[in-house]
Amino acid sequence: MKPLYRNVFLAIGVVAIIIMLCTSDLSYSELWDNVRRAGYWFPAVILLWVFLYLANAWSWSVIIHDGAAPKVPFLKIYKYTISGYALNYVTPVGLLGGEPYRIMELTPYVGAAKATSSVILYAMMHIFSHFCFWTFSILLYLWLYGREMSAGMAVFMLVCSVFCGTGIYFFQKGYKNGLAMKALRLLAHIPGLKSRLRRFIDTREESIRKVDSQIAALHAQRKSTFYLSLFIEFAVRVAGCLEIQFILLILTDHVSFWDCVLIQAFTSLFANLFFFIPMGMGAREGGFALAVGGLSLAGAYGVYTGLIIRLRELVWTAVGLLLIKLGNKSA
C-alpha cells in the first residue's frame, strides 16, 4: 500500500478517537478511578485480546491460504487483523475502513481478486459466527432459565430466534452463490451511488464474478477450510466472554461463565442493531445494563462492565492505528 493511503487511514482513526474523547461525558479522573478499581483485572482484559486477535488472524489465515503454502507471513496477517478491527471500530457502519485497508495491504501478496475474496469471506465468516453464537446463546438461555421465563421474555426469545434463523439462511445463500455482485447491484440503487457503481460493475464485471466464484468454491469444494475458520471464529466469541467474567469478578463472585456468555450475546445483539454508530457509543453500555438486568443483577454492573470494555477498545484501537505505520518496509 502507498504511504499516502496508510496516512489517510491513520488520520481517519485518530480524528475519530479525538472526537469520541472530546464528546465523552466522563472526566479523565473518573476514568482513572475506574481503572484503579479494576486493579490487575484491567491488564488481564487487555492481555486476553492478544490471544483473541491471534485466533482471529488464524481464522483469516486459513481462508487466505486454503491449504496451500503460506504466501503471507502470519505476523503480517496478525497486524492487519488488529489494524483492520481498529479502523472498523472508529468508522460508522463498520467494515468501511478495515476491509478496504486489509484488501490493499494483502493485494501485493496474493493479487487483487484473491485479496478481495479472502477479506469478504473473512468478514462474512466473522458476522456469520455472531449469528451462530446468538443462536447458541438462545438455546443456552432456554436450558438454564427456560422454566422460569416470563411471557415477555418468551416473545423476545422468539423474535431473536427468527432474526438469527433469517440471518443464517441468507448467509448460507451468500456462501453458495457468491455475494459481491449482488451486494454491488443492491448498493447501486442508492441515490448518488447509482451511476458510479454501475460503471464500476460494467468495467470490473469479470473480476467481481471471479471473487464470487472464489466465495462459492470455499463453501462447496473446500468445506474443511470453511468449517475450521467458522469454528475458530465461534470459539473466539465464546472465549471472549472471559472478558466479562474478569470484569464482574471485581464486583461479585456470583456470576457464572455461562451467565457471562448470555450477557455478551444479548449485549452484542443489541449493539449490532445500532451498527451505524462509531464504536457503538452508548448502545453497548445500554445493552450491558439490559442484559445484566435480565439476569437479576444490578444494572450498575452492566454500566461498569461496558465502561471497562470501552476503555479496552480504546487501548487496542490506539495499538491498531499505531501498527498501520509500523513494520511496512519489508511488506
Short mmCIF file of N, CA and C in Angstrom, two decimals, residues 135-237:
data_model
loop_
_atom_site.label_atom_id
_atom_site.label_comp_id
_atom_site.label_asym_id
_atom_site.label_seq_id
_atom_site.Cartn_x
_atom_site.Cartn_y
_atom_site.Cartn_z
N THR A 135 -27.49 -17.79 18.27
CA THR A 135 -28.37 -18.96 18.28
C THR A 135 -28.01 -19.90 19.43
N PHE A 136 -26.70 -20.14 19.61
CA PHE A 136 -26.22 -20.95 20.73
C PHE A 136 -26.68 -20.36 22.06
N SER A 137 -26.63 -19.05 22.18
CA SER A 137 -26.98 -18.39 23.44
C SER A 137 -28.48 -18.47 23.72
N ILE A 138 -29.29 -18.44 22.65
CA ILE A 138 -30.73 -18.62 22.84
C ILE A 138 -31.01 -20.01 23.42
N LEU A 139 -30.37 -21.02 22.86
CA LEU A 139 -30.55 -22.39 23.37
C LEU A 139 -30.02 -22.51 24.79
N LEU A 140 -28.89 -21.83 25.08
CA LEU A 140 -28.33 -21.85 26.42
C LEU A 140 -29.28 -21.21 27.42
N TYR A 141 -29.88 -20.09 27.04
CA TYR A 141 -30.83 -19.41 27.94
C TYR A 141 -32.04 -20.31 28.22
N LEU A 142 -32.56 -20.95 27.17
CA LEU A 142 -33.72 -21.83 27.36
C LEU A 142 -33.36 -23.00 28.28
N TRP A 143 -32.13 -23.50 28.17
CA TRP A 143 -31.69 -24.61 29.01
C TRP A 143 -31.53 -24.17 30.48
N LEU A 144 -30.98 -22.99 30.70
CA LEU A 144 -30.70 -22.53 32.06
C LEU A 144 -31.92 -21.89 32.73
N TYR A 145 -32.70 -21.12 31.96
CA TYR A 145 -33.76 -20.31 32.57
C TYR A 145 -35.11 -20.49 31.91
N GLY A 146 -35.25 -21.49 31.02
CA GLY A 146 -36.48 -21.66 30.28
C GLY A 146 -37.71 -21.89 31.15
N ARG A 147 -37.56 -22.60 32.27
CA ARG A 147 -38.70 -22.92 33.12
C ARG A 147 -39.25 -21.71 33.85
N GLU A 148 -38.41 -20.73 34.11
CA GLU A 148 -38.86 -19.54 34.84
C GLU A 148 -39.00 -18.32 33.93
N MET A 149 -39.06 -18.56 32.63
CA MET A 149 -39.11 -17.48 31.65
C MET A 149 -40.50 -16.83 31.64
N SER A 150 -40.52 -15.50 31.64
CA SER A 150 -41.78 -14.75 31.58
C SER A 150 -42.32 -14.74 30.16
N ALA A 151 -43.57 -14.29 30.03
CA ALA A 151 -44.20 -14.22 28.71
C ALA A 151 -43.46 -13.21 27.82
N GLY A 152 -43.07 -12.09 28.42
CA GLY A 152 -42.34 -11.07 27.67
C GLY A 152 -41.01 -11.59 27.15
N MET A 153 -40.28 -12.33 28.00
CA MET A 153 -39.00 -12.89 27.59
C MET A 153 -39.21 -13.97 26.52
N ALA A 154 -40.30 -14.71 26.61
CA ALA A 154 -40.59 -15.74 25.60
C ALA A 154 -40.77 -15.09 24.22
N VAL A 155 -41.49 -13.97 24.20
CA VAL A 155 -41.68 -13.25 22.93
C VAL A 155 -40.34 -12.73 22.41
N PHE A 156 -39.52 -12.20 23.32
CA PHE A 156 -38.20 -11.69 22.93
C PHE A 156 -37.33 -12.82 22.36
N MET A 157 -37.37 -13.99 23.00
CA MET A 157 -36.60 -15.13 22.50
C MET A 157 -37.08 -15.57 21.12
N LEU A 158 -38.40 -15.51 20.92
CA LEU A 158 -38.96 -15.88 19.62
C LEU A 158 -38.49 -14.92 18.54
N VAL A 159 -38.52 -13.62 18.84
CA VAL A 159 -38.06 -12.61 17.87
C VAL A 159 -36.58 -12.82 17.55
N CYS A 160 -35.77 -13.06 18.58
CA CYS A 160 -34.34 -13.30 18.38
C CYS A 160 -34.10 -14.55 17.54
N SER A 161 -34.91 -15.59 17.78
CA SER A 161 -34.76 -16.83 17.02
C SER A 161 -35.07 -16.62 15.54
N VAL A 162 -36.13 -15.87 15.27
CA VAL A 162 -36.48 -15.58 13.88
C VAL A 162 -35.38 -14.76 13.21
N PHE A 163 -34.87 -13.76 13.94
CA PHE A 163 -33.79 -12.91 13.41
C PHE A 163 -32.55 -13.73 13.10
N CYS A 164 -32.14 -14.60 14.02
CA CYS A 164 -30.94 -15.42 13.81
C CYS A 164 -31.15 -16.43 12.69
N GLY A 165 -32.32 -17.05 12.67
CA GLY A 165 -32.61 -18.03 11.62
C GLY A 165 -32.59 -17.38 10.24
N THR A 166 -33.14 -16.18 10.14
CA THR A 166 -33.15 -15.45 8.87
C THR A 166 -31.73 -15.10 8.44
N GLY A 167 -30.92 -14.63 9.41
CA GLY A 167 -29.54 -14.28 9.11
C GLY A 167 -28.74 -15.47 8.63
N ILE A 168 -28.87 -16.61 9.30
CA ILE A 168 -28.15 -17.82 8.91
C ILE A 168 -28.58 -18.28 7.52
N TYR A 169 -29.87 -18.17 7.22
CA TYR A 169 -30.37 -18.58 5.90
C TYR A 169 -29.74 -17.74 4.80
N PHE A 170 -29.72 -16.42 4.98
CA PHE A 170 -29.18 -15.54 3.93
C PHE A 170 -27.66 -15.70 3.80
N PHE A 171 -26.98 -15.98 4.89
CA PHE A 171 -25.54 -16.21 4.78
C PHE A 171 -25.27 -17.51 4.02
N GLN A 172 -26.06 -18.54 4.26
CA GLN A 172 -25.89 -19.78 3.53
C GLN A 172 -26.12 -19.56 2.03
N LYS A 173 -27.11 -18.74 1.69
CA LYS A 173 -27.35 -18.42 0.29
C LYS A 173 -26.17 -17.65 -0.30
N GLY A 174 -25.62 -16.73 0.49
CA GLY A 174 -24.48 -15.95 0.02
C GLY A 174 -23.25 -16.80 -0.21
N TYR A 175 -23.04 -17.78 0.67
CA TYR A 175 -21.88 -18.67 0.51
C TYR A 175 -22.04 -19.56 -0.72
N LYS A 176 -23.25 -19.98 -1.00
CA LYS A 176 -23.46 -20.89 -2.12
C LYS A 176 -23.36 -20.19 -3.47
N ASN A 177 -23.84 -18.96 -3.54
CA ASN A 177 -23.95 -18.27 -4.83
C ASN A 177 -23.03 -17.07 -4.98
N GLY A 178 -22.23 -16.77 -3.96
CA GLY A 178 -21.42 -15.56 -4.01
C GLY A 178 -22.22 -14.36 -3.55
N LEU A 179 -21.53 -13.30 -3.21
CA LEU A 179 -22.22 -12.16 -2.60
C LEU A 179 -21.80 -10.82 -3.21
N ALA A 180 -20.63 -10.74 -3.80
CA ALA A 180 -20.08 -9.45 -4.24
C ALA A 180 -20.96 -8.77 -5.28
N MET A 181 -21.34 -9.48 -6.34
CA MET A 181 -22.14 -8.89 -7.40
C MET A 181 -23.52 -8.46 -6.89
N LYS A 182 -24.16 -9.30 -6.09
CA LYS A 182 -25.48 -8.96 -5.58
C LYS A 182 -25.42 -7.74 -4.66
N ALA A 183 -24.38 -7.68 -3.82
CA ALA A 183 -24.23 -6.55 -2.90
C ALA A 183 -24.02 -5.24 -3.68
N LEU A 184 -23.18 -5.29 -4.71
CA LEU A 184 -22.92 -4.08 -5.50
C LEU A 184 -24.17 -3.64 -6.26
N ARG A 185 -24.92 -4.59 -6.79
CA ARG A 185 -26.15 -4.23 -7.51
C ARG A 185 -27.20 -3.67 -6.55
N LEU A 186 -27.21 -4.17 -5.32
CA LEU A 186 -28.14 -3.63 -4.33
C LEU A 186 -27.74 -2.20 -3.95
N LEU A 187 -26.43 -1.97 -3.75
CA LEU A 187 -25.95 -0.63 -3.41
C LEU A 187 -26.15 0.34 -4.56
N ALA A 188 -26.20 -0.18 -5.79
CA ALA A 188 -26.36 0.67 -6.97
C ALA A 188 -27.73 1.33 -7.04
N HIS A 189 -28.65 0.91 -6.18
CA HIS A 189 -29.97 1.54 -6.13
C HIS A 189 -29.99 2.76 -5.22
N ILE A 190 -28.91 2.98 -4.48
CA ILE A 190 -28.84 4.12 -3.56
C ILE A 190 -28.58 5.39 -4.36
N PRO A 191 -29.40 6.41 -4.17
CA PRO A 191 -29.18 7.68 -4.89
C PRO A 191 -27.78 8.24 -4.62
N GLY A 192 -27.12 8.69 -5.67
CA GLY A 192 -25.78 9.22 -5.53
C GLY A 192 -24.70 8.20 -5.86
N LEU A 193 -25.02 6.91 -5.66
CA LEU A 193 -24.07 5.85 -5.96
C LEU A 193 -24.43 5.10 -7.25
N LYS A 194 -25.64 5.34 -7.72
CA LYS A 194 -26.19 4.55 -8.82
C LYS A 194 -25.27 4.55 -10.05
N SER A 195 -24.95 5.73 -10.58
CA SER A 195 -24.18 5.80 -11.82
C SER A 195 -22.74 5.32 -11.62
N ARG A 196 -22.14 5.68 -10.49
CA ARG A 196 -20.75 5.29 -10.24
C ARG A 196 -20.60 3.78 -10.11
N LEU A 197 -21.51 3.17 -9.33
CA LEU A 197 -21.41 1.73 -9.14
C LEU A 197 -21.73 0.95 -10.41
N ARG A 198 -22.65 1.45 -11.18
CA ARG A 198 -22.97 0.75 -12.44
C ARG A 198 -21.78 0.79 -13.40
N ARG A 199 -21.08 1.93 -13.44
CA ARG A 199 -19.87 2.00 -14.27
C ARG A 199 -18.80 1.05 -13.74
N PHE A 200 -18.70 1.00 -12.40
CA PHE A 200 -17.72 0.10 -11.78
C PHE A 200 -18.04 -1.35 -12.10
N ILE A 201 -19.32 -1.72 -12.02
CA ILE A 201 -19.74 -3.10 -12.31
C ILE A 201 -19.46 -3.43 -13.77
N ASP A 202 -19.76 -2.49 -14.66
CA ASP A 202 -19.55 -2.74 -16.09
C ASP A 202 -18.08 -2.95 -16.42
N THR A 203 -17.20 -2.17 -15.80
CA THR A 203 -15.76 -2.26 -16.11
C THR A 203 -15.06 -3.40 -15.37
N ARG A 204 -15.60 -3.81 -14.23
CA ARG A 204 -14.95 -4.85 -13.42
C ARG A 204 -15.78 -6.11 -13.27
N GLU A 205 -16.73 -6.32 -14.18
CA GLU A 205 -17.65 -7.45 -14.02
C GLU A 205 -16.93 -8.78 -13.93
N GLU A 206 -15.93 -8.98 -14.77
CA GLU A 206 -15.21 -10.26 -14.77
C GLU A 206 -14.50 -10.49 -13.43
N SER A 207 -13.87 -9.44 -12.89
CA SER A 207 -13.18 -9.57 -11.61
C SER A 207 -14.15 -9.83 -10.47
N ILE A 208 -15.32 -9.15 -10.51
CA ILE A 208 -16.32 -9.34 -9.46
C ILE A 208 -16.85 -10.76 -9.48
N ARG A 209 -17.11 -11.29 -10.68
CA ARG A 209 -17.61 -12.66 -10.79
C ARG A 209 -16.54 -13.66 -10.34
N LYS A 210 -15.29 -13.33 -10.55
CA LYS A 210 -14.20 -14.19 -10.08
C LYS A 210 -14.18 -14.25 -8.56
N VAL A 211 -14.41 -13.09 -7.94
CA VAL A 211 -14.49 -13.03 -6.48
C VAL A 211 -15.64 -13.89 -5.99
N ASP A 212 -16.82 -13.77 -6.65
CA ASP A 212 -17.99 -14.57 -6.26
C ASP A 212 -17.72 -16.06 -6.43
N SER A 213 -17.03 -16.44 -7.47
CA SER A 213 -16.73 -17.86 -7.69
C SER A 213 -15.80 -18.40 -6.60
N GLN A 214 -14.87 -17.57 -6.14
CA GLN A 214 -13.97 -18.00 -5.06
C GLN A 214 -14.72 -18.14 -3.74
N ILE A 215 -15.69 -17.24 -3.51
CA ILE A 215 -16.52 -17.34 -2.30
C ILE A 215 -17.33 -18.63 -2.33
N ALA A 216 -17.99 -18.90 -3.46
CA ALA A 216 -18.81 -20.11 -3.59
C ALA A 216 -17.96 -21.38 -3.52
N ALA A 217 -16.76 -21.33 -4.08
CA ALA A 217 -15.90 -22.51 -4.10
C ALA A 217 -15.47 -22.91 -2.69
N LEU A 218 -15.22 -21.94 -1.82
CA LEU A 218 -14.80 -22.26 -0.46
C LEU A 218 -15.86 -23.08 0.27
N HIS A 219 -17.12 -22.69 0.11
CA HIS A 219 -18.21 -23.38 0.79
C HIS A 219 -18.53 -24.73 0.14
N ALA A 220 -18.45 -24.79 -1.19
CA ALA A 220 -18.88 -26.00 -1.90
C ALA A 220 -17.78 -27.05 -2.01
N GLN A 221 -16.53 -26.62 -2.22
CA GLN A 221 -15.47 -27.57 -2.55
C GLN A 221 -14.44 -27.75 -1.43
N ARG A 222 -14.32 -26.76 -0.56
CA ARG A 222 -13.29 -26.84 0.49
C ARG A 222 -13.93 -26.65 1.85
N LYS A 223 -14.81 -27.60 2.18
CA LYS A 223 -15.60 -27.49 3.40
C LYS A 223 -14.74 -27.52 4.66
N SER A 224 -13.61 -28.24 4.62
CA SER A 224 -12.76 -28.30 5.81
C SER A 224 -12.22 -26.92 6.16
N THR A 225 -11.82 -26.15 5.13
CA THR A 225 -11.36 -24.78 5.36
C THR A 225 -12.49 -23.92 5.90
N PHE A 226 -13.66 -24.06 5.30
CA PHE A 226 -14.83 -23.27 5.71
C PHE A 226 -15.17 -23.51 7.17
N TYR A 227 -15.31 -24.78 7.54
CA TYR A 227 -15.75 -25.09 8.91
C TYR A 227 -14.66 -24.86 9.95
N LEU A 228 -13.40 -25.01 9.56
CA LEU A 228 -12.32 -24.69 10.50
C LEU A 228 -12.32 -23.20 10.82
N SER A 229 -12.44 -22.36 9.80
CA SER A 229 -12.48 -20.92 10.01
C SER A 229 -13.69 -20.53 10.84
N LEU A 230 -14.84 -21.13 10.54
CA LEU A 230 -16.06 -20.83 11.30
C LEU A 230 -15.92 -21.27 12.76
N PHE A 231 -15.35 -22.45 12.98
CA PHE A 231 -15.17 -22.93 14.35
C PHE A 231 -14.26 -22.01 15.16
N ILE A 232 -13.18 -21.55 14.53
CA ILE A 232 -12.25 -20.65 15.23
C ILE A 232 -12.96 -19.36 15.61
N GLU A 233 -13.72 -18.80 14.68
CA GLU A 233 -14.43 -17.55 14.96
C GLU A 233 -15.48 -17.74 16.05
N PHE A 234 -16.20 -18.86 16.00
CA PHE A 234 -17.19 -19.14 17.04
C PHE A 234 -16.51 -19.31 18.40
N ALA A 235 -15.38 -20.02 18.42
CA ALA A 235 -14.64 -20.21 19.66
C ALA A 235 -14.16 -18.88 20.23
N VAL A 236 -13.77 -17.95 19.35
CA VAL A 236 -13.36 -16.62 19.80
C VAL A 236 -14.52 -15.91 20.48
N ARG A 237 -15.73 -16.04 19.91
CA ARG A 237 -16.91 -15.41 20.51
C ARG A 237 -17.11 -15.94 21.93
#
